[in-house]
């Protein structure tokens, strides 16, 4: 028994073809939207590529761009088919291509669904990318004279100001690295010498943070040096909520920004996938309803359309049987080749009579 069998007359077929033509052009615009989202996400990731450890995060925008282009191509082609289906003479040339095209549409929809899932599941990979990238970026903060790293200070400062964050996981991350360049240190000063000698790696570490960590909304002037020294400042306790530095780490801020963006894009792609599935089902019904017309000379006659010619269970069975036949055929061919090789390897015995 056919799956989702529907009876059609001439009027219904025309309405289905016109509706599908319109839906395909809506899908083209949806493809443009998906392409635009991928391009926007790629630009946003490129902006902060200096604080990202690898390029894995670009898999999502690249996939969205590719799906957008394919969606425009597939749906534009389907729209042409639906338009030509109104004329039996024009539709005849598309008949041999419809089955392969529907098979491609099926795999294309699987890819769209996969991309939608990836948008929701990339959070873990993005978190590790940001954590390592920010850690490396903070190490290069002081290298303003080193080629290739001279803009890292500006990048980190702008990042902390824009996202209202400080450090990788928090402001204390700055205490573990030397973020002040040696060119701005007075090595004749006893304090500088003592700090460098007290460190195993010979680094100048302070309990201070860059100016970009300061919260401008705080009523108190920014305390960015001797942050943990309560006695160095009047009426001050760095462990209270009145601390005038951003408490949130930049990894958390960027992760929330990108993951919320990707989740929104994933939801849009999921809606596009549902729309594409409905277009594919409609196109299959149109295809079968036109093929099952008993009298091509009478276009007004009734016909039947279906999704699958057999039930889902029978279709799966036939597919498995086909795969088994292909496997057996390959085994027979391999066996025949082996037998031929053995026969060729044998040398006839030659007896000599003296």
Short mmCIF file of C-alpha atoms in Angstrom, two decimals:
data_model
loop_
_atom_site.label_atom_id
_atom_site.label_comp_id
_atom_site.label_asym_id
_atom_site.label_seq_id
_atom_site.Cartn_x
_atom_site.Cartn_y
_atom_site.Cartn_z
CA UNK A 1 0.00 0.00 0.00
CA UNK A 2 1.36 3.41 -1.01
CA UNK A 3 2.29 5.90 1.70
CA UNK A 4 0.17 9.09 1.83
CA UNK A 5 -1.82 8.41 -1.32
CA UNK A 6 -3.81 11.42 -2.54
CA UNK A 7 -6.25 11.72 -5.47
CA UNK A 8 -5.77 14.66 -7.82
CA UNK A 9 -7.75 16.21 -10.63
CA UNK A 10 -6.56 18.85 -13.06
CA UNK A 11 -7.50 21.73 -10.76
CA UNK A 12 -5.72 20.25 -7.75
CA UNK A 13 -2.58 19.52 -9.75
CA UNK A 14 -2.46 23.09 -11.02
CA UNK A 15 -2.96 24.48 -7.50
CA UNK A 16 -0.21 22.19 -6.13
CA UNK A 17 2.21 23.22 -8.88
CA UNK A 18 1.48 26.93 -8.34
CA UNK A 19 1.78 26.58 -4.57
CA UNK A 20 5.08 24.73 -4.87
CA UNK A 21 6.40 27.33 -7.32
CA UNK A 22 5.68 30.04 -4.74
CA UNK A 23 7.14 27.98 -1.86
CA UNK A 24 10.31 27.34 -3.82
CA UNK A 25 10.89 31.03 -4.31
CA UNK A 26 10.30 31.58 -0.60
CA UNK A 27 12.94 28.88 -0.05
CA UNK A 28 15.33 30.79 -2.31
CA UNK A 29 14.94 33.82 -0.04
CA UNK A 30 15.41 31.52 2.97
CA UNK A 31 18.65 30.29 1.36
CA UNK A 32 19.80 33.90 0.98
CA UNK A 33 19.00 34.42 4.68
CA UNK A 34 21.04 31.33 5.68
CA UNK A 35 23.92 32.49 3.46
CA UNK A 36 23.78 35.97 5.06
CA UNK A 37 23.78 34.50 8.58
CA UNK A 38 26.84 32.38 7.77
CA UNK A 39 28.64 35.39 6.30
CA UNK A 40 27.78 37.56 9.32
CA UNK A 41 28.98 34.87 11.77
CA UNK A 42 32.21 34.41 9.80
CA UNK A 43 32.90 38.16 9.93
CA UNK A 44 32.20 38.23 13.68
CA UNK A 45 34.59 35.33 14.26
CA UNK A 46 37.24 36.93 12.04
CA UNK A 47 37.07 40.11 14.13
CA UNK A 48 38.37 38.20 17.16
CA UNK A 49 40.46 35.53 15.45
CA UNK A 50 43.51 36.73 17.43
CA UNK A 51 41.96 35.40 20.65
CA UNK A 52 40.86 32.07 19.18
CA UNK A 53 43.17 29.10 19.24
CA UNK A 54 42.14 27.35 15.99
CA UNK A 55 39.87 27.59 12.97
CA UNK A 56 37.39 24.85 14.04
CA UNK A 57 34.86 27.51 14.97
CA UNK A 58 34.64 28.49 11.27
CA UNK A 59 33.03 25.14 10.44
CA UNK A 60 29.58 26.52 11.36
CA UNK A 61 29.68 29.70 9.22
CA UNK A 62 31.24 27.83 6.30
CA UNK A 63 28.47 25.21 6.50
CA UNK A 64 25.79 27.91 6.63
CA UNK A 65 27.27 29.67 3.59
CA UNK A 66 27.39 26.39 1.65
CA UNK A 67 23.82 25.43 2.63
CA UNK A 68 22.59 28.88 1.62
CA UNK A 69 24.15 28.60 -1.85
CA UNK A 70 22.84 25.04 -2.36
CA UNK A 71 19.37 26.04 -1.15
CA UNK A 72 19.18 28.84 -3.73
CA UNK A 73 20.34 26.50 -6.51
CA UNK A 74 18.07 23.56 -5.58
CA UNK A 75 14.95 25.64 -5.02
CA UNK A 76 15.47 27.78 -8.12
CA UNK A 77 15.68 24.56 -10.17
CA UNK A 78 12.58 23.13 -8.44
CA UNK A 79 10.68 26.34 -9.13
CA UNK A 80 11.41 25.95 -12.85
CA UNK A 81 10.16 22.34 -12.75
CA UNK A 82 6.93 23.36 -11.00
CA UNK A 83 6.35 26.14 -13.52
CA UNK A 84 6.89 23.80 -16.49
CA UNK A 85 4.64 21.12 -14.95
CA UNK A 86 1.64 23.27 -15.93
CA UNK A 87 2.46 22.46 -19.56
CA UNK A 88 2.68 18.68 -20.33
CA UNK A 89 4.97 19.30 -23.32
CA UNK A 90 7.50 21.24 -21.21
CA UNK A 91 7.22 18.86 -18.27
CA UNK A 92 8.16 15.84 -20.42
CA UNK A 93 11.83 16.88 -20.57
CA UNK A 94 12.06 16.97 -16.73
CA UNK A 95 10.57 13.51 -16.13
CA UNK A 96 13.87 11.52 -16.32
CA UNK A 97 15.57 13.99 -13.93
CA UNK A 98 12.92 14.10 -11.20
CA UNK A 99 13.81 10.90 -9.35
CA UNK A 100 17.56 11.70 -9.11
CA UNK A 101 16.69 15.28 -8.17
CA UNK A 102 14.36 14.14 -5.35
CA UNK A 103 17.09 11.79 -4.08
CA UNK A 104 19.52 14.74 -4.00
CA UNK A 105 16.89 16.82 -2.19
CA UNK A 106 16.58 14.09 0.44
CA UNK A 107 20.33 14.08 1.16
CA UNK A 108 20.38 17.89 1.05
CA UNK A 109 17.70 18.03 3.75
CA UNK A 110 19.72 15.62 5.89
CA UNK A 111 22.69 18.00 5.58
CA UNK A 112 20.54 21.00 6.57
CA UNK A 113 19.33 19.14 9.67
CA UNK A 114 22.93 18.21 10.51
CA UNK A 115 24.04 21.87 10.21
CA UNK A 116 21.16 22.94 12.48
CA UNK A 117 22.31 20.43 15.12
CA UNK A 118 25.92 21.59 14.80
CA UNK A 119 24.80 25.17 15.55
CA UNK A 120 23.44 23.95 18.89
CA UNK A 121 26.33 21.59 19.72
CA UNK A 122 29.40 23.76 18.94
CA UNK A 123 29.47 25.34 22.42
CA UNK A 124 32.04 22.88 23.85
CA UNK A 125 34.49 23.26 20.97
CA UNK A 126 34.06 27.04 21.00
CA UNK A 127 34.72 27.19 24.76
CA UNK A 128 38.08 25.37 24.49
CA UNK A 129 39.03 27.50 21.47
CA UNK A 130 38.34 30.74 23.36
CA UNK A 131 40.00 29.58 26.58
CA UNK A 132 43.31 28.76 24.89
CA UNK A 133 43.16 31.71 22.49
CA UNK A 134 42.55 34.25 25.25
CA UNK A 135 45.31 32.74 27.38
CA UNK A 136 47.80 33.12 24.53
CA UNK A 137 46.52 36.60 23.67
CA UNK A 138 47.04 37.82 27.24
CA UNK A 139 50.63 36.55 27.17
CA UNK A 140 51.34 38.70 24.12
CA UNK A 141 49.62 41.80 25.59
CA UNK A 142 52.95 43.44 26.44
CA UNK A 143 54.61 42.70 23.05
CA UNK A 144 53.71 46.04 21.46
CA UNK A 145 57.08 46.17 19.60
CA UNK A 146 57.01 42.59 18.28
CA UNK A 147 55.94 42.22 14.61
CA UNK A 148 52.68 40.30 14.35
CA UNK A 149 51.77 40.99 17.98
CA UNK A 150 51.91 44.77 18.14
CA UNK A 151 48.10 45.05 17.90
CA UNK A 152 47.35 42.46 20.59
CA UNK A 153 47.19 45.06 23.37
CA UNK A 154 44.60 47.07 21.45
CA UNK A 155 42.62 43.91 20.62
CA UNK A 156 42.47 42.77 24.27
CA UNK A 157 41.66 46.25 25.56
CA UNK A 158 38.84 46.77 23.04
CA UNK A 159 37.52 43.30 23.81
CA UNK A 160 37.39 43.94 27.57
CA UNK A 161 35.73 47.32 27.08
CA UNK A 162 33.15 46.08 24.56
CA UNK A 163 32.14 42.93 26.43
CA UNK A 164 32.61 44.35 29.95
CA UNK A 165 34.92 41.57 30.99
CA UNK A 166 38.39 41.11 32.45
CA UNK A 167 40.94 38.35 31.88
CA UNK A 168 40.23 34.84 30.70
CA UNK A 169 38.22 33.49 33.64
CA UNK A 170 38.41 36.63 35.77
CA UNK A 171 40.57 39.62 36.73
CA UNK A 172 43.00 37.45 38.76
CA UNK A 173 44.32 35.93 35.51
CA UNK A 174 46.30 39.13 34.98
CA UNK A 175 48.18 38.49 38.23
CA UNK A 176 49.79 35.35 36.72
CA UNK A 177 51.36 36.97 33.66
CA UNK A 178 53.66 39.90 33.01
CA UNK A 179 51.45 42.27 31.06
CA UNK A 180 53.70 45.36 31.49
CA UNK A 181 56.44 45.63 28.87
CA UNK A 182 60.09 45.76 30.10
CA UNK A 183 60.60 49.04 28.25
CA UNK A 184 58.32 50.72 30.81
CA UNK A 185 60.06 49.28 33.88
CA UNK A 186 62.76 51.08 35.84
CA UNK A 187 65.29 48.32 36.49
CA UNK A 188 67.24 50.57 38.82
CA UNK A 189 64.27 50.57 41.20
CA UNK A 190 64.57 48.24 44.21
CA UNK A 191 60.87 47.32 44.01
CA UNK A 192 61.18 46.21 40.37
CA UNK A 193 64.33 44.19 41.12
CA UNK A 194 62.75 42.49 44.12
CA UNK A 195 59.63 41.51 42.14
CA UNK A 196 61.69 40.06 39.28
CA UNK A 197 64.02 38.16 41.68
CA UNK A 198 61.07 36.76 43.64
CA UNK A 199 59.75 35.08 40.47
CA UNK A 200 61.29 31.83 39.22
CA UNK A 201 60.91 32.83 35.55
CA UNK A 202 62.22 36.34 36.14
CA UNK A 203 58.91 37.99 35.29
CA UNK A 204 57.53 41.22 36.71
CA UNK A 205 54.21 40.15 38.26
CA UNK A 206 51.86 42.55 40.03
CA UNK A 207 48.39 42.32 41.53
CA UNK A 208 47.18 44.78 38.95
CA UNK A 209 45.13 44.78 35.75
CA UNK A 210 45.01 46.85 32.51
CA UNK A 211 42.85 49.97 32.50
CA UNK A 212 40.31 48.28 30.21
CA UNK A 213 39.20 46.11 33.15
CA UNK A 214 37.80 49.15 34.95
CA UNK A 215 34.05 49.54 35.27
CA UNK A 216 33.15 53.14 34.31
CA UNK A 217 29.82 52.81 36.12
CA UNK A 218 31.59 52.53 39.48
CA UNK A 219 31.42 55.76 41.53
CA UNK A 220 34.93 55.16 42.84
CA UNK A 221 38.03 55.94 40.73
CA UNK A 222 39.43 52.77 39.24
CA UNK A 223 41.79 50.78 41.44
CA UNK A 224 43.86 48.78 38.97
CA UNK A 225 47.07 48.40 40.98
CA UNK A 226 47.47 46.66 44.34
CA UNK A 227 44.02 45.24 43.81
CA UNK A 228 44.35 42.67 46.61
CA UNK A 229 46.00 45.04 49.10
CA UNK A 230 43.16 46.41 51.24
CA UNK A 231 45.50 48.58 53.32
CA UNK A 232 46.77 50.44 50.24
CA UNK A 233 43.38 52.08 49.68
CA UNK A 234 40.99 53.87 51.99
CA UNK A 235 37.75 52.05 52.85
CA UNK A 236 38.49 49.25 50.45
CA UNK A 237 37.86 45.50 50.38
CA UNK A 238 38.60 43.76 47.07
CA UNK A 239 36.38 40.78 47.96
CA UNK A 240 33.21 42.86 48.14
CA UNK A 241 30.81 43.60 45.30
CA UNK A 242 31.97 47.23 45.29
CA UNK A 243 35.14 46.21 43.46
CA UNK A 244 35.26 48.54 40.46
CA UNK A 245 36.62 45.95 38.00
CA UNK A 246 34.64 43.72 35.70
CA UNK A 247 34.14 40.41 37.50
CA UNK A 248 33.15 38.36 34.48
CA UNK A 249 35.88 36.70 32.43
CA UNK A 250 36.09 37.34 28.69
CA UNK A 251 35.83 33.63 27.89
CA UNK A 252 32.40 33.50 29.49
CA UNK A 253 31.32 36.77 27.84
CA UNK A 254 32.42 35.71 24.34
CA UNK A 255 31.05 32.21 24.78
CA UNK A 256 27.64 33.59 25.73
CA UNK A 257 27.73 36.02 22.78
CA UNK A 258 28.66 33.44 20.13
CA UNK A 259 26.66 30.51 21.51
CA UNK A 260 23.46 32.59 21.74
CA UNK A 261 24.07 33.76 18.17
CA UNK A 262 24.62 30.20 16.95
CA UNK A 263 21.55 28.93 18.82
CA UNK A 264 19.39 31.58 17.15
CA UNK A 265 20.84 30.67 13.77
CA UNK A 266 20.27 26.97 14.50
CA UNK A 267 16.60 27.67 15.21
CA UNK A 268 16.27 29.55 11.90
CA UNK A 269 18.01 26.73 9.99
CA UNK A 270 15.67 24.22 11.66
CA UNK A 271 12.66 26.20 10.41
CA UNK A 272 14.20 26.32 6.93
CA UNK A 273 14.67 22.53 7.11
CA UNK A 274 10.98 22.02 7.96
CA UNK A 275 10.02 24.26 5.04
CA UNK A 276 12.37 22.40 2.69
CA UNK A 277 10.91 19.06 3.81
CA UNK A 278 7.38 20.25 3.02
CA UNK A 279 8.54 21.45 -0.43
CA UNK A 280 10.19 18.08 -1.10
CA UNK A 281 7.02 16.19 -0.09
CA UNK A 282 4.89 18.45 -2.28
CA UNK A 283 7.23 17.98 -5.23
CA UNK A 284 7.09 14.21 -4.80
CA UNK A 285 3.26 14.30 -4.81
CA UNK A 286 3.29 16.45 -7.95
CA UNK A 287 5.76 14.12 -9.64
CA UNK A 288 3.80 10.93 -8.92
CA UNK A 289 0.43 12.51 -9.71
CA UNK A 290 1.67 13.57 -13.16
CA UNK A 291 3.34 10.22 -13.82
CA UNK A 292 0.21 8.24 -12.91
CA UNK A 293 -2.01 9.98 -15.46
CA UNK A 294 -3.50 7.08 -17.42
CA UNK A 295 -4.44 9.08 -20.51
CA UNK A 296 -1.84 11.77 -21.35
CA UNK A 297 -4.11 13.11 -24.10
CA UNK A 298 -6.72 13.95 -21.47
CA UNK A 299 -5.02 16.30 -18.99
CA UNK A 300 -8.24 16.76 -17.02
CA UNK A 301 -8.41 13.10 -15.95
CA UNK A 302 -7.89 12.09 -12.34
CA UNK A 303 -4.64 10.62 -11.03
CA UNK A 304 -3.07 9.52 -7.77
CA UNK A 305 -0.01 10.89 -6.04
CA UNK A 306 2.01 9.33 -3.18
CA UNK A 307 5.19 9.74 -1.19
CA UNK A 308 6.29 6.10 -1.34
CA UNK A 309 4.96 3.57 -3.82
CA UNK A 310 4.92 0.94 -1.04
CA UNK A 311 4.57 1.19 2.71
CA UNK A 312 7.55 2.37 4.74
CA UNK A 313 8.23 -1.18 5.98
CA UNK A 314 8.13 -2.68 2.48
CA UNK A 315 10.31 0.11 1.10
CA UNK A 316 12.98 -0.49 3.76
CA UNK A 317 12.85 -4.24 3.04
CA UNK A 318 13.34 -3.72 -0.68
CA UNK A 319 16.23 -1.34 -0.03
CA UNK A 320 17.94 -3.90 2.22
CA UNK A 321 17.43 -6.62 -0.38
CA UNK A 322 18.95 -4.39 -3.06
CA UNK A 323 21.97 -3.72 -0.86
CA UNK A 324 22.38 -7.46 -0.18
CA UNK A 325 22.24 -8.20 -3.92
CA UNK A 326 24.92 -5.61 -4.58
CA UNK A 327 27.09 -7.15 -1.84
CA UNK A 328 26.65 -10.69 -3.23
CA UNK A 329 27.42 -9.45 -6.74
CA UNK A 330 30.68 -7.90 -5.54
CA UNK A 331 31.61 -11.14 -3.70
CA UNK A 332 30.97 -13.22 -6.86
CA UNK A 333 33.13 -10.86 -8.92
CA UNK A 334 35.94 -11.01 -6.34
CA UNK A 335 35.72 -14.84 -6.28
CA UNK A 336 35.83 -15.05 -10.06
CA UNK A 337 38.89 -12.81 -10.20
CA UNK A 338 40.62 -14.98 -7.56
CA UNK A 339 39.88 -18.17 -9.50
CA UNK A 340 41.26 -16.64 -12.67
CA UNK A 341 44.39 -15.62 -10.82
CA UNK A 342 44.90 -19.15 -9.48
CA UNK A 343 44.46 -20.68 -12.92
CA UNK A 344 46.89 -18.20 -14.41
CA UNK A 345 49.41 -18.98 -11.65
CA UNK A 346 49.47 -22.71 -12.40
CA UNK A 347 52.18 -23.86 -14.83
CA UNK A 348 51.55 -27.03 -16.85
CA UNK A 349 53.85 -29.94 -16.04
CA UNK A 350 56.17 -30.87 -18.97
CA UNK A 351 57.57 -34.38 -19.16
CA UNK A 352 60.56 -35.20 -21.26
CA UNK A 353 60.99 -38.64 -22.86
CA UNK A 354 64.53 -39.70 -23.51
#
